[in-house]
Every structure is written in C-alpha cells, then in structure tokens.
Amino acid sequence: MRSYEQIEAQYEALIAQKNEIDTRYENGIYERWVNPVLTRAHVPPFWCYDPNPETNPFMMQRLGINAAFNSGALLVDGKFTLVARMEGADRKSFFAVAQSDSGVEGFRFWDKPILLPDTCPEETNVYDMRLTQHEDGWIYGVFCSESKDRSVNDLSAAVAAAGIVRTKDLRTWERLPNLRTLHSPQQRNVVLHPEFVNGKFAFYTRPMDDFIETGSGGGIGFGLCDDITNAVIDEERMTSIRRYHTITESKNGAGAVPIKTDRGWIHIAHGVRNTAAGLRYVIYAFATALEDPARVIAEPGGYLIAPMGGERVGDVGNVVFTNGAIAAPDGQVYIYYASSDTRLHVATTTVERLVDYVFNTPADPLRSVDCVKQRCDFIDRNLAYLRGKRG
C-alpha cells in the first residue's frame, strides 16, 4: 500500500516531466508535443485522497477524477493559464485553473477548483469554457450550461444553454444571465468575440434544435447584443457553414477565441462527421474579415488537427476538440486540444504559419472528381518546378 508521501512524490515527478516535440507528425503547419499537458493524474493528490491515515487507513481515493480536458486558455501575468474541464468519477464536470511558465509542460493546478455562483437551480452540469479577454477590461467565460429536459419522458434528455461569467482575476466570478437567442432552441460552443463590433458585444453561436442534433442549424452563427449583462441575440448570421460529405457534415462549432492578424481573424473550430464507428471530431481553421467578423474570407479544405495514435482512445474515442488557444506576444501560438474527452494536449505554431496555412491552402472542391483534378494540377505544378530546378 502506498503512503500519501509516495503518492505526492509521484505527482511531483509528473509535474516536473519535460516535454518534447513529437517528430512523427511533422507537417510544417504546427508541432504536436509528446506528452499531454493535463491528465487526471495532474490534479493535486489532496483533491482525491484524505492524507490522514486514521480516517483513510488504506489510502484510497475518496473523490476520484476521471478526466482533464477541454480548456479555455489565456496569457495572464506572463503565465500560460488554462481553465480546464474536469470530470469527477461521478460524471459531473467543473472548472479548474492550471498555470505554466512554458505553455508546453509543468502545468500546476491551483489548490481549489472554481466554485461558480449558484444562480441557476435547474443547472446540473457545466463544461467547455471559452475565455475571452475583452476590450471592455473583463475576462469573460462562456460555457455550456446543461439542465434536465423535463418536456420529454427520457431520463437522458438535456437542454444546453450558453452560460456567461466574468472576472478580473480568475478567482472571483460574477455569474450573468445565460445567453438567449430568439430563433435557436439550444446553444452550445458559443464564443465571445474579443472586440466590440459596431459598438456591440459579438458572439459566435451554434444554433441547435436539440441537445445532440443541430437539425436546422446551418453552421457557426454570429450575432450581436447590446448588453452582455442581459445578453439577447435576435438575429444569427451564418459564418462557416456545414456541407455535405465534408468534415463538418454532421455539425461544427466555434472553438478558440479568434486570433487577430493583419489579414483577418483566424478561427480554430471543430467539425463533426458521422462514420460507421460513430461521430468523428476534428479541428479545422478559417478566416473572417477584420471589418466584418461574420464574413468568411478563407476556408482551407480538410482538417487542421485530427486524432492520431493514442489520441483516438478514451471515454469518447476518435475525437479532438479545442476551446482554447494562446497567441503569445512573440508570435507563437499554442493550441490546446483534448483527445477523446480524456486528456489535454498542445500543438504549437506561429501566427505567420497559421496565416499562410489559412490563406494559401486550397478550399475543398466538394466532389471527388474535382478533388482529383485539384491534386493532379498541384502535382503537375510541383513536378514542373522540380524539373526546372534540377535542370
């Protein structure tokens, strides 16, 4: 039987573990890193174990952690800061802050998870917080607020809404009323734009007919509201839309807060398609115009990040998902993505490379015959260049 001191030593060894780039997946766009930056083993032992041998003689876990995954992300006082979705052994999700000096290793959780103001008595679960440092001076967290759907006789039926909180220090949180969208019954994967648009708060939404299916929802929406303390959107414009036989066929949703560049806003989102093995989630990118963040101006074909190797295995297999990225002052970009609803990874790139990828990668031609023509043209140009270079 291990002592508490042995458990603590194992935990400290994990936090001190060095990370390195995984050379198996080099593609010029980004670098994947070998070790996940957060797992259930990264939580302090006193979250799970009673260290007192008199009350815990077998040194067993009293409150287990199942997973650490989908995380909002910000640079706060020079530290890479994540607000991760934690899932207990009881299936309930909650939020916790973890910080690192490097962004790729050494993430350490604060002593306690976030206890949000309990203003929604019907709310059962919360998860997937996006963090926006807004130009109004507040840090906003927008997350999924899940409640039991009592309109049907189905114990698993749920209702999803976009919960909103705000803070100045990630310690004291103010709960605001949930976002209301007048033409969408449910909302998930909502992201607050970091700047005012026409003097209003702007949200990227994901209209849904019910908790799982998007139904008539056509893709990632965009809407404005006057007052975030009573956020109501009466019109949603579509940005990146769903398309048949693509990575967004079943549904898609906003992921990280958009990154502002001199060419446009870079969005890192997720797309979902159905397969014989179930839903497959990947991460993709697109750009919208600086003067009109709802207008798509570039959308590369295919995915940016897909689950690879061990990332395919977990509570919900064959999934990668992001709701947080950090664009550092030096131009580096850290994309925090979860695999299979179990653990959190990081991929690193630069703003320059992301802009090149988004604006210079061909769009999806949407039909197999046109995709082959596109690839053949690409090959012809490459071979002609190589012949000319080699004389």
PDB file of C-alpha atoms in Angstrom, residues 113-299:
ATOM      1  CA  PRO A 113     -11.315  24.328  -8.418  1.00  0.00           C
ATOM      2  CA  ILE A 114     -13.630  27.184  -9.383  1.00  0.00           C
ATOM      3  CA  LEU A 115     -16.860  27.388  -7.411  1.00  0.00           C
ATOM      4  CA  LEU A 116     -19.209  29.350  -9.668  1.00  0.00           C
ATOM      5  CA  PRO A 117     -22.100  31.364  -8.214  1.00  0.00           C
ATOM      6  CA  ASP A 118     -25.093  29.030  -7.933  1.00  0.00           C
ATOM      7  CA  THR A 119     -27.689  31.185  -9.667  1.00  0.00           C
ATOM      8  CA  CYS A 120     -29.314  28.528 -11.892  1.00  0.00           C
ATOM      9  CA  PRO A 121     -31.091  25.955  -9.688  1.00  0.00           C
ATOM     10  CA  GLU A 122     -32.107  23.911 -12.748  1.00  0.00           C
ATOM     11  CA  GLU A 123     -28.470  23.580 -13.918  1.00  0.00           C
ATOM     12  CA  THR A 124     -26.929  20.118 -13.423  1.00  0.00           C
ATOM     13  CA  ASN A 125     -23.622  20.307 -15.286  1.00  0.00           C
ATOM     14  CA  VAL A 126     -21.207  22.900 -16.710  1.00  0.00           C
ATOM     15  CA  TYR A 127     -18.338  22.432 -19.167  1.00  0.00           C
ATOM     16  CA  ASP A 128     -16.137  23.668 -22.047  1.00  0.00           C
ATOM     17  CA  MET A 129     -15.447  27.262 -21.016  1.00  0.00           C
ATOM     18  CA  ARG A 130     -14.065  29.664 -23.616  1.00  0.00           C
ATOM     19  CA  LEU A 131     -12.066  32.522 -22.079  1.00  0.00           C
ATOM     20  CA  THR A 132     -12.157  35.931 -23.751  1.00  0.00           C
ATOM     21  CA  GLN A 133     -10.062  38.883 -22.654  1.00  0.00           C
ATOM     22  CA  HIS A 134     -12.473  41.538 -23.892  1.00  0.00           C
ATOM     23  CA  GLU A 135     -11.591  45.098 -24.784  1.00  0.00           C
ATOM     24  CA  ASP A 136     -14.003  46.277 -22.067  1.00  0.00           C
ATOM     25  CA  GLY A 137     -11.465  45.088 -19.453  1.00  0.00           C
ATOM     26  CA  TRP A 138     -13.262  41.955 -18.239  1.00  0.00           C
ATOM     27  CA  ILE A 139     -12.276  38.340 -18.728  1.00  0.00           C
ATOM     28  CA  TYR A 140     -15.434  36.505 -19.820  1.00  0.00           C
ATOM     29  CA  GLY A 141     -16.056  32.804 -19.621  1.00  0.00           C
ATOM     30  CA  VAL A 142     -18.746  31.348 -21.886  1.00  0.00           C
ATOM     31  CA  PHE A 143     -19.595  27.705 -21.246  1.00  0.00           C
ATOM     32  CA  CYS A 144     -22.247  25.053 -21.735  1.00  0.00           C
ATOM     33  CA  SER A 145     -24.895  25.107 -19.024  1.00  0.00           C
ATOM     34  CA  GLU A 146     -26.721  21.771 -19.054  1.00  0.00           C
ATOM     35  CA  SER A 147     -30.108  21.113 -17.475  1.00  0.00           C
ATOM     36  CA  LYS A 148     -32.573  18.241 -17.480  1.00  0.00           C
ATOM     37  CA  ASP A 149     -35.107  18.395 -20.303  1.00  0.00           C
ATOM     38  CA  ARG A 150     -38.393  17.878 -18.474  1.00  0.00           C
ATOM     39  CA  SER A 151     -40.538  18.272 -21.578  1.00  0.00           C
ATOM     40  CA  VAL A 152     -39.965  14.620 -22.584  1.00  0.00           C
ATOM     41  CA  ASN A 153     -40.085  11.297 -20.760  1.00  0.00           C
ATOM     42  CA  ASP A 154     -36.399  10.469 -21.272  1.00  0.00           C
ATOM     43  CA  LEU A 155     -34.008  10.378 -18.336  1.00  0.00           C
ATOM     44  CA  SER A 156     -31.023  11.236 -20.568  1.00  0.00           C
ATOM     45  CA  ALA A 157     -32.668  14.189 -22.343  1.00  0.00           C
ATOM     46  CA  ALA A 158     -30.965  17.524 -21.673  1.00  0.00           C
ATOM     47  CA  VAL A 159     -31.127  21.199 -22.598  1.00  0.00           C
ATOM     48  CA  ALA A 160     -27.968  23.153 -23.487  1.00  0.00           C
ATOM     49  CA  ALA A 161     -27.602  26.885 -22.954  1.00  0.00           C
ATOM     50  CA  ALA A 162     -24.647  29.283 -23.074  1.00  0.00           C
ATOM     51  CA  GLY A 163     -23.723  30.320 -19.552  1.00  0.00           C
ATOM     52  CA  ILE A 164     -21.751  33.532 -19.026  1.00  0.00           C
ATOM     53  CA  VAL A 165     -19.443  34.568 -16.190  1.00  0.00           C
ATOM     54  CA  ARG A 166     -16.896  37.330 -15.877  1.00  0.00           C
ATOM     55  CA  THR A 167     -13.873  38.014 -13.690  1.00  0.00           C
ATOM     56  CA  LYS A 168     -10.817  40.204 -13.340  1.00  0.00           C
ATOM     57  CA  ASP A 169      -8.535  37.682 -11.616  1.00  0.00           C
ATOM     58  CA  LEU A 170      -9.961  34.163 -12.284  1.00  0.00           C
ATOM     59  CA  ARG A 171     -10.705  33.908  -8.563  1.00  0.00           C
ATOM     60  CA  THR A 172     -13.835  35.983  -8.063  1.00  0.00           C
ATOM     61  CA  TRP A 173     -16.507  35.249 -10.655  1.00  0.00           C
ATOM     62  CA  GLU A 174     -19.743  37.087 -11.422  1.00  0.00           C
ATOM     63  CA  ARG A 175     -22.487  34.996 -12.979  1.00  0.00           C
ATOM     64  CA  LEU A 176     -24.533  36.755 -15.654  1.00  0.00           C
ATOM     65  CA  PRO A 177     -27.816  35.530 -17.142  1.00  0.00           C
ATOM     66  CA  ASN A 178     -27.465  32.856 -19.818  1.00  0.00           C
ATOM     67  CA  LEU A 179     -27.341  33.990 -23.434  1.00  0.00           C
ATOM     68  CA  ARG A 180     -30.713  33.970 -25.166  1.00  0.00           C
ATOM     69  CA  THR A 181     -31.026  33.520 -28.922  1.00  0.00           C
ATOM     70  CA  LEU A 182     -34.565  34.155 -30.114  1.00  0.00           C
ATOM     71  CA  HIS A 183     -34.516  31.735 -33.046  1.00  0.00           C
ATOM     72  CA  SER A 184     -32.427  28.851 -31.649  1.00  0.00           C
ATOM     73  CA  PRO A 185     -33.911  26.465 -29.064  1.00  0.00           C
ATOM     74  CA  GLN A 186     -30.494  25.424 -27.706  1.00  0.00           C
ATOM     75  CA  GLN A 187     -26.910  26.688 -27.818  1.00  0.00           C
ATOM     76  CA  ARG A 188     -23.510  25.073 -27.309  1.00  0.00           C
ATOM     77  CA  ASN A 189     -19.945  26.005 -28.266  1.00  0.00           C
ATOM     78  CA  VAL A 190     -20.556  29.740 -28.006  1.00  0.00           C
ATOM     79  CA  VAL A 191     -17.555  32.087 -28.176  1.00  0.00           C
ATOM     80  CA  LEU A 192     -17.433  35.785 -27.284  1.00  0.00           C
ATOM     81  CA  HIS A 193     -15.530  37.908 -29.810  1.00  0.00           C
ATOM     82  CA  PRO A 194     -12.744  39.897 -28.080  1.00  0.00           C
ATOM     83  CA  GLU A 195     -13.716  43.285 -29.537  1.00  0.00           C
ATOM     84  CA  PHE A 196     -16.882  45.304 -29.890  1.00  0.00           C
ATOM     85  CA  VAL A 197     -18.477  45.114 -33.331  1.00  0.00           C
ATOM     86  CA  ASN A 198     -20.455  48.226 -34.243  1.00  0.00           C
ATOM     87  CA  GLY A 199     -20.379  49.126 -30.563  1.00  0.00           C
ATOM     88  CA  LYS A 200     -21.976  45.816 -29.530  1.00  0.00           C
ATOM     89  CA  PHE A 201     -20.887  42.537 -27.976  1.00  0.00           C
ATOM     90  CA  ALA A 202     -20.473  39.862 -30.618  1.00  0.00           C
ATOM     91  CA  PHE A 203     -20.924  36.116 -30.181  1.00  0.00           C
ATOM     92  CA  TYR A 204     -20.181  33.124 -32.370  1.00  0.00           C
ATOM     93  CA  THR A 205     -23.027  30.694 -31.782  1.00  0.00           C
ATOM     94  CA  ARG A 206     -24.023  27.178 -32.742  1.00  0.00           C
ATOM     95  CA  PRO A 207     -27.802  27.008 -33.314  1.00  0.00           C
ATOM     96  CA  MET A 208     -29.244  23.614 -32.331  1.00  0.00           C
ATOM     97  CA  ASP A 209     -32.671  22.030 -32.470  1.00  0.00           C
ATOM     98  CA  ASP A 210     -31.921  19.756 -29.526  1.00  0.00           C
ATOM     99  CA  PHE A 211     -29.097  18.707 -27.202  1.00  0.00           C
ATOM    100  CA  ILE A 212     -27.241  16.468 -29.688  1.00  0.00           C
ATOM    101  CA  GLU A 213     -28.531  17.200 -33.190  1.00  0.00           C
ATOM    102  CA  THR A 214     -28.066  20.534 -34.900  1.00  0.00           C
ATOM    103  CA  GLY A 215     -31.130  19.848 -37.051  1.00  0.00           C
ATOM    104  CA  SER A 216     -31.848  23.005 -38.992  1.00  0.00           C
ATOM    105  CA  GLY A 217     -28.720  24.692 -37.601  1.00  0.00           C
ATOM    106  CA  GLY A 218     -26.597  25.522 -40.645  1.00  0.00           C
ATOM    107  CA  GLY A 219     -23.208  26.002 -39.026  1.00  0.00           C
ATOM    108  CA  ILE A 220     -21.417  28.543 -36.878  1.00  0.00           C
ATOM    109  CA  GLY A 221     -23.601  31.578 -36.320  1.00  0.00           C
ATOM    110  CA  PHE A 222     -22.770  35.180 -35.457  1.00  0.00           C
ATOM    111  CA  GLY A 223     -24.908  37.602 -33.515  1.00  0.00           C
ATOM    112  CA  LEU A 224     -24.746  40.941 -31.721  1.00  0.00           C
ATOM    113  CA  CYS A 225     -26.192  42.081 -28.413  1.00  0.00           C
ATOM    114  CA  ASP A 226     -26.331  45.468 -26.750  1.00  0.00           C
ATOM    115  CA  ASP A 227     -25.888  44.435 -23.117  1.00  0.00           C
ATOM    116  CA  ILE A 228     -23.892  41.417 -22.001  1.00  0.00           C
ATOM    117  CA  THR A 229     -25.469  41.573 -18.538  1.00  0.00           C
ATOM    118  CA  ASN A 230     -28.729  40.639 -20.259  1.00  0.00           C
ATOM    119  CA  ALA A 231     -27.452  39.078 -23.473  1.00  0.00           C
ATOM    120  CA  VAL A 232     -30.118  38.597 -26.136  1.00  0.00           C
ATOM    121  CA  ILE A 233     -29.406  37.890 -29.820  1.00  0.00           C
ATOM    122  CA  ASP A 234     -32.362  38.340 -32.139  1.00  0.00           C
ATOM    123  CA  GLU A 235     -30.570  37.502 -35.408  1.00  0.00           C
ATOM    124  CA  GLU A 236     -27.833  34.960 -36.199  1.00  0.00           C
ATOM    125  CA  ARG A 237     -25.858  35.188 -39.440  1.00  0.00           C
ATOM    126  CA  MET A 238     -24.074  32.071 -40.633  1.00  0.00           C
ATOM    127  CA  THR A 239     -20.281  32.135 -40.912  1.00  0.00           C
ATOM    128  CA  SER A 240     -18.624  28.748 -41.536  1.00  0.00           C
ATOM    129  CA  ILE A 241     -21.461  26.556 -42.769  1.00  0.00           C
ATOM    130  CA  ARG A 242     -21.992  22.800 -42.721  1.00  0.00           C
ATOM    131  CA  ARG A 243     -21.595  20.976 -46.041  1.00  0.00           C
ATOM    132  CA  TYR A 244     -22.441  17.510 -47.283  1.00  0.00           C
ATOM    133  CA  HIS A 245     -19.614  14.942 -47.322  1.00  0.00           C
ATOM    134  CA  THR A 246     -17.099  17.177 -45.573  1.00  0.00           C
ATOM    135  CA  ILE A 247     -15.573  17.297 -42.101  1.00  0.00           C
ATOM    136  CA  THR A 248     -18.493  19.496 -40.969  1.00  0.00           C
ATOM    137  CA  GLU A 249     -21.315  17.398 -42.374  1.00  0.00           C
ATOM    138  CA  SER A 250     -22.952  16.487 -39.033  1.00  0.00           C
ATOM    139  CA  LYS A 251     -22.153  19.675 -37.145  1.00  0.00           C
ATOM    140  CA  ASN A 252     -19.484  22.250 -36.455  1.00  0.00           C
ATOM    141  CA  GLY A 253     -18.806  24.765 -33.742  1.00  0.00           C
ATOM    142  CA  ALA A 254     -16.552  27.626 -32.759  1.00  0.00           C
ATOM    143  CA  GLY A 255     -13.523  26.611 -30.733  1.00  0.00           C
ATOM    144  CA  ALA A 256     -10.844  29.028 -29.574  1.00  0.00           C
ATOM    145  CA  VAL A 257     -11.377  32.775 -29.406  1.00  0.00           C
ATOM    146  CA  PRO A 258     -10.400  34.135 -32.858  1.00  0.00           C
ATOM    147  CA  ILE A 259      -6.834  35.391 -33.322  1.00  0.00           C
ATOM    148  CA  LYS A 260      -6.483  38.848 -34.880  1.00  0.00           C
ATOM    149  CA  THR A 261      -3.960  39.150 -37.726  1.00  0.00           C
ATOM    150  CA  ASP A 262      -3.273  41.770 -40.390  1.00  0.00           C
ATOM    151  CA  ARG A 263      -5.118  39.560 -42.922  1.00  0.00           C
ATOM    152  CA  GLY A 264      -8.210  38.756 -40.887  1.00  0.00           C
ATOM    153  CA  TRP A 265      -9.495  36.893 -37.850  1.00  0.00           C
ATOM    154  CA  ILE A 266      -8.174  33.320 -37.674  1.00  0.00           C
ATOM    155  CA  HIS A 267     -10.714  30.864 -36.259  1.00  0.00           C
ATOM    156  CA  ILE A 268      -9.827  27.425 -34.904  1.00  0.00           C
ATOM    157  CA  ALA A 269     -13.051  25.417 -34.800  1.00  0.00           C
ATOM    158  CA  HIS A 270     -14.256  21.818 -34.730  1.00  0.00           C
ATOM    159  CA  GLY A 271     -16.088  19.797 -37.348  1.00  0.00           C
ATOM    160  CA  VAL A 272     -18.002  16.553 -36.945  1.00  0.00           C
ATOM    161  CA  ARG A 273     -18.972  13.846 -39.403  1.00  0.00           C
ATOM    162  CA  ASN A 274     -20.713  10.520 -38.846  1.00  0.00           C
ATOM    163  CA  THR A 275     -18.971   7.218 -39.538  1.00  0.00           C
ATOM    164  CA  ALA A 276     -19.742   3.543 -39.081  1.00  0.00           C
ATOM    165  CA  ALA A 277     -17.768   3.812 -35.811  1.00  0.00           C
ATOM    166  CA  GLY A 278     -19.695   6.861 -34.585  1.00  0.00           C
ATOM    167  CA  LEU A 279     -19.055  10.588 -34.660  1.00  0.00           C
ATOM    168  CA  ARG A 280     -15.546  11.741 -35.614  1.00  0.00           C
ATOM    169  CA  TYR A 281     -14.420  15.161 -34.358  1.00  0.00           C
ATOM    170  CA  VAL A 282     -11.573  17.083 -35.969  1.00  0.00           C
ATOM    171  CA  ILE A 283     -10.243  20.637 -35.732  1.00  0.00           C
ATOM    172  CA  TYR A 284     -10.229  22.970 -38.711  1.00  0.00           C
ATOM    173  CA  ALA A 285      -9.440  26.621 -39.397  1.00  0.00           C
ATOM    174  CA  PHE A 286     -10.911  29.504 -41.376  1.00  0.00           C
ATOM    175  CA  ALA A 287     -10.648  33.286 -41.525  1.00  0.00           C
ATOM    176  CA  THR A 288     -13.169  36.123 -41.369  1.00  0.00           C
ATOM    177  CA  ALA A 289     -12.785  39.744 -42.395  1.00  0.00           C
ATOM    178  CA  LEU A 290     -11.374  42.272 -39.938  1.00  0.00           C
ATOM    179  CA  GLU A 291     -14.144  44.783 -40.669  1.00  0.00           C
ATOM    180  CA  ASP A 292     -16.884  42.123 -40.653  1.00  0.00           C
ATOM    181  CA  PRO A 293     -16.021  39.144 -38.406  1.00  0.00           C
ATOM    182  CA  ALA A 294     -19.042  37.211 -39.695  1.00  0.00           C
ATOM    183  CA  ARG A 295     -17.833  37.160 -43.313  1.00  0.00           C
ATOM    184  CA  VAL A 296     -15.665  34.168 -44.192  1.00  0.00           C
ATOM    185  CA  ILE A 297     -12.767  35.149 -46.478  1.00  0.00           C
ATOM    186  CA  ALA A 298     -10.703  31.927 -46.415  1.00  0.00           C
ATOM    187  CA  GLU A 299     -11.521  28.324 -45.556  1.00  0.00           C
TER     188      GLU A 299
END
